[in-house]
Short mmCIF file of C-alpha atoms in Angstrom, two decimals:
data_model
loop_
_atom_site.label_atom_id
_atom_site.label_comp_id
_atom_site.label_asym_id
_atom_site.label_seq_id
_atom_site.Cartn_x
_atom_site.Cartn_y
_atom_site.Cartn_z
CA UNK I 275 0.00 0.00 0.00
CA UNK I 276 1.37 3.41 -0.99
CA UNK I 277 1.14 6.25 1.53
CA UNK I 278 1.30 9.88 0.49
CA UNK I 279 1.85 12.85 2.77
CA UNK I 280 1.55 16.57 2.19
CA UNK I 281 4.76 18.54 1.76
CA UNK I 282 6.09 20.35 4.80
CA UNK I 283 5.43 23.77 3.29
CA UNK I 284 1.75 22.92 2.76
CA UNK I 285 1.35 21.64 6.32
CA UNK I 286 3.07 24.72 7.71
CA UNK I 287 0.93 27.15 5.72
CA UNK I 288 -2.23 25.29 6.73
CA UNK I 289 -1.20 25.43 10.38
CA UNK I 290 -0.41 29.14 10.20
CA UNK I 291 -3.71 29.79 8.40
CA UNK I 292 -5.65 28.00 11.14
CA UNK I 293 -3.83 30.01 13.81
CA UNK I 294 -4.60 33.24 11.97
CA UNK I 295 -8.27 32.26 11.79
CA UNK I 296 -8.52 32.52 15.59
CA UNK I 297 -8.19 36.31 15.29
CA UNK I 298 -11.48 36.91 13.38
CA UNK I 299 -13.12 34.15 15.46
CA UNK I 300 -12.30 36.02 18.69
CA UNK I 301 -13.79 39.19 17.19
CA UNK I 302 -16.87 37.30 16.03
CA UNK I 303 -17.43 35.79 19.47
CA UNK I 304 -17.97 39.31 20.80
CA UNK I 305 -20.54 40.11 18.11
CA UNK I 306 -22.43 36.81 17.76
CA UNK I 307 -24.70 37.17 20.86
CA UNK I 308 -26.09 40.47 19.53
CA UNK I 309 -26.43 39.02 16.02
CA UNK I 310 -28.28 35.99 17.40
CA UNK I 311 -30.69 38.22 19.30
CA UNK I 312 -31.60 39.97 16.04
CA UNK I 313 -31.82 36.64 14.20
CA UNK I 314 -34.04 35.21 16.96
CA UNK I 315 -36.41 38.17 16.79
CA UNK I 316 -36.71 37.82 13.02
CA UNK I 317 -37.56 34.10 13.37
CA UNK I 318 -40.03 34.37 16.23
CA UNK I 319 -43.62 33.99 14.98
CA UNK I 320 -46.54 35.72 16.67
CA UNK I 321 -49.39 33.62 18.05
CA UNK I 322 -52.04 33.02 15.42
CA UNK I 323 -49.73 33.61 12.44
CA UNK I 324 -48.55 30.79 10.18
CA UNK I 325 -46.03 28.86 12.26
CA UNK I 326 -47.22 30.51 15.47
CA UNK I 327 -48.99 29.06 18.51
CA UNK I 328 -52.54 27.96 17.68
CA UNK I 329 -55.05 29.36 20.14
CA UNK I 330 -58.52 28.01 20.86
CA UNK I 331 -59.96 30.11 18.04
CA UNK I 332 -57.95 28.23 15.39
CA UNK I 333 -59.88 25.46 13.63
CA UNK I 334 -58.85 21.90 14.61
CA UNK I 335 -58.71 19.89 11.38
CA UNK I 336 -59.83 16.27 11.53
CA UNK I 337 -59.31 15.22 7.91
CA UNK I 338 -57.89 16.23 4.53
CA UNK I 339 -61.34 17.53 3.66
CA UNK I 340 -61.10 19.90 6.64
CA UNK I 341 -57.67 21.09 5.52
CA UNK I 342 -58.96 21.92 2.06
CA UNK I 343 -61.99 23.75 3.43
CA UNK I 344 -60.05 26.21 5.62
CA UNK I 345 -57.41 28.83 4.85
CA UNK I 346 -55.68 28.25 8.20
CA UNK I 347 -56.01 25.49 10.78
CA UNK I 348 -54.13 23.37 13.29
CA UNK I 349 -53.87 19.65 14.00
CA UNK I 350 -53.94 17.97 17.41
CA UNK I 351 -51.55 15.02 17.49
CA UNK I 352 -51.16 12.45 20.29
CA UNK I 353 -47.83 12.80 22.12
CA UNK I 354 -44.91 13.09 19.70
CA UNK I 355 -46.48 10.86 17.07
CA UNK I 356 -46.07 13.67 14.54
CA UNK I 357 -42.27 13.25 14.80
CA UNK I 358 -42.15 9.47 14.53
CA UNK I 359 -43.93 8.55 11.29
CA UNK I 360 -41.23 9.56 8.81
CA UNK I 361 -39.61 12.77 7.62
CA UNK I 362 -37.27 14.11 4.98
CA UNK I 363 -35.95 17.19 3.18
CA UNK I 364 -38.05 18.59 0.36
CA UNK I 365 -36.20 21.49 -1.25
CA UNK I 366 -35.09 23.52 1.78
CA UNK I 367 -37.84 22.31 4.13
CA UNK I 368 -37.79 19.41 6.57
CA UNK I 369 -41.23 17.83 6.32
CA UNK I 370 -42.80 15.39 8.77
CA UNK I 371 -45.46 12.79 8.07
CA UNK I 372 -48.40 13.92 10.24
CA UNK I 373 -51.37 11.66 10.89
CA UNK I 374 -54.75 13.39 11.03
CA UNK I 375 -57.44 12.16 13.45
CA UNK I 376 -59.12 10.59 10.40
CA UNK I 377 -56.04 8.39 9.88
CA UNK I 378 -54.99 10.23 6.73
CA UNK I 379 -51.34 11.28 6.47
CA UNK I 380 -49.94 14.52 5.07
CA UNK I 381 -46.52 16.19 4.98
CA UNK I 382 -45.93 19.24 7.17
CA UNK I 383 -43.12 21.71 7.92
CA UNK I 384 -43.41 22.38 11.66
CA UNK I 385 -42.10 25.19 13.84
CA UNK I 386 -41.23 23.17 16.94
CA UNK I 387 -41.08 26.33 19.07
CA UNK I 388 -44.84 26.75 18.62
CA UNK I 389 -45.97 23.21 19.45
CA UNK I 390 -48.03 23.17 22.67
CA UNK I 391 -48.44 19.95 24.67
CA UNK I 392 -51.29 19.33 27.11
CA UNK I 393 -50.33 16.77 29.76
CA UNK I 394 -47.30 14.49 29.52
CA UNK I 395 -44.81 15.04 26.71
CA UNK I 396 -45.16 11.49 25.35
CA UNK I 397 -48.78 10.73 26.22
CA UNK I 398 -50.51 14.12 26.15
CA UNK I 399 -51.98 15.92 23.14
CA UNK I 400 -49.73 18.16 21.04
CA UNK I 401 -51.37 21.11 19.33
CA UNK I 402 -49.32 21.87 16.24
CA UNK I 403 -48.71 25.45 15.01
CA UNK I 404 -51.10 27.34 12.76
CA UNK I 405 -50.79 25.99 9.23
CA UNK I 406 -51.86 26.48 5.65
CA UNK I 407 -51.74 24.34 2.53
CA UNK I 408 -48.94 24.83 -0.01
CA UNK I 409 -49.49 23.00 -3.29
CA UNK I 410 -46.39 21.13 -4.49
CA UNK I 411 -45.76 17.90 -6.38
CA UNK I 412 -43.94 16.03 -3.62
CA UNK I 413 -43.32 13.06 -5.91
CA UNK I 414 -40.85 15.21 -7.87
CA UNK I 415 -38.26 14.23 -5.24
CA UNK I 416 -37.93 10.44 -5.09
CA UNK I 417 -35.41 10.57 -2.24
CA UNK I 418 -37.79 12.67 -0.13
CA UNK I 419 -40.73 10.33 -0.75
CA UNK I 420 -38.64 7.28 0.16
CA UNK I 421 -37.66 8.91 3.46
CA UNK I 422 -41.02 10.25 4.56
CA UNK I 423 -42.90 7.12 3.48
CA UNK I 424 -40.55 4.59 5.05
CA UNK I 425 -43.37 3.48 7.41
CA UNK I 426 -46.61 4.33 5.60
CA UNK I 427 -47.50 6.19 2.39
CA UNK I 428 -48.83 9.72 2.44
CA UNK I 429 -52.51 10.12 1.66
CA UNK I 430 -51.88 13.25 -0.41
CA UNK I 431 -48.69 14.07 -2.29
CA UNK I 432 -49.85 17.17 -4.15
CA UNK I 433 -49.40 19.54 -1.19
CA UNK I 434 -47.70 19.98 2.16
CA UNK I 435 -48.72 22.02 5.20
CA UNK I 436 -46.69 25.09 6.09
CA UNK I 437 -46.65 25.21 9.89
CA UNK I 438 -43.25 26.90 9.87
CA UNK I 439 -43.83 30.38 8.51
CA UNK I 440 -40.92 32.62 9.53
CA UNK I 441 -40.04 30.29 12.41
CA UNK I 442 -37.62 27.42 12.70
CA UNK I 443 -34.72 29.24 14.29
CA UNK I 444 -31.65 27.26 15.31
CA UNK I 445 -30.30 27.31 18.87
CA UNK I 446 -27.75 29.96 19.88
CA UNK I 447 -25.12 27.21 20.22
CA UNK I 448 -25.70 25.95 16.67
CA UNK I 449 -25.89 29.51 15.31
CA UNK I 450 -22.56 30.37 16.95
CA UNK I 451 -20.89 27.13 15.85
CA UNK I 452 -22.02 27.50 12.22
CA UNK I 453 -20.85 31.13 12.07
CA UNK I 454 -17.45 30.38 13.60
CA UNK I 455 -16.89 27.40 11.30
CA UNK I 456 -17.70 29.54 8.25
CA UNK I 457 -15.29 32.27 9.41
CA UNK I 458 -12.50 29.75 9.97
CA UNK I 459 -12.97 28.11 6.58
CA UNK I 460 -13.03 31.44 4.72
CA UNK I 461 -9.96 32.70 6.61
CA UNK I 462 -7.97 29.54 5.84
CA UNK I 463 -8.97 29.67 2.16
CA UNK I 464 -7.76 33.28 1.91
CA UNK I 465 -4.68 33.04 4.16
CA UNK I 466 -3.19 29.80 2.80
CA UNK I 467 -2.35 30.96 -0.75
CA UNK I 468 -1.13 34.34 0.54
CA UNK I 469 1.22 32.73 3.08
CA UNK I 470 2.55 30.19 0.58
CA UNK I 471 3.07 32.82 -2.12
CA UNK I 472 4.93 35.01 0.39
CA UNK I 473 7.12 32.08 1.47
CA UNK I 474 7.87 31.19 -2.15
CA UNK I 475 8.78 34.79 -2.96
CA UNK I 476 11.20 34.80 0.00
CA UNK I 477 12.71 31.55 -1.22
CA UNK I 478 11.53 29.52 1.80
CA UNK I 479 9.02 27.35 -0.14
CA UNK I 480 9.02 26.01 -3.69
CA UNK I 481 6.53 27.65 -6.04
CA UNK I 482 3.33 25.83 -7.00
CA UNK I 483 3.56 27.58 -10.35
CA UNK I 484 6.84 29.31 -10.94
CA UNK I 485 6.77 32.82 -12.48
CA UNK I 486 8.15 32.99 -16.01
CA UNK I 487 11.27 34.81 -14.86
CA UNK I 488 11.97 32.01 -12.32
CA UNK I 489 11.29 28.96 -14.48
CA UNK I 490 14.70 28.61 -16.11
CA UNK I 491 16.75 29.31 -13.03
CA UNK I 492 14.82 27.09 -10.64
CA UNK I 493 13.25 24.32 -12.67
CA UNK I 494 15.81 23.34 -15.26
#
């Protein structure tokens, strides 16, 4: 078996780039809490809006027929059954297979922050957020259908329910981690070629691509 290792100059430049990335990360760590507060406000849905908490005035749908007959509605699901019947990504949305009281199953994007449970978490009734129908051909994504229907087929595949609205915010920990990772990656991508080019110009590292005026003297 043949083993290959990166040249020393590449390892060194990568290491220096990673160390440099800690500078913008430290700056970002001071700003992220304020940025997350703004992000959180933008992704918090008011009660009664699509993706918001469903009050007593919101219609409780029992069947697909009920869904089609109302502009907005909610669904009452036993325990966490709405999270355990299958799910998958359709475009940029994570859709769950939700069983209606009638036994029919439909796909729904759910703002988990707006789910209200009466009684025990596993055995009580969960009132899902306010939703509306969005017509889409869900069968256009075979991978999605295979994921969400791994237990039972959906009753309708020509729409999904938007119970997300503007909601669906990530936790502050995930928001911070994603931002920091992005900053580190971008910094390394920018710093690495600059450091290596500088080292090559100083004669410390070999060139990746030698300038024309260096080719004869260094590569013959």
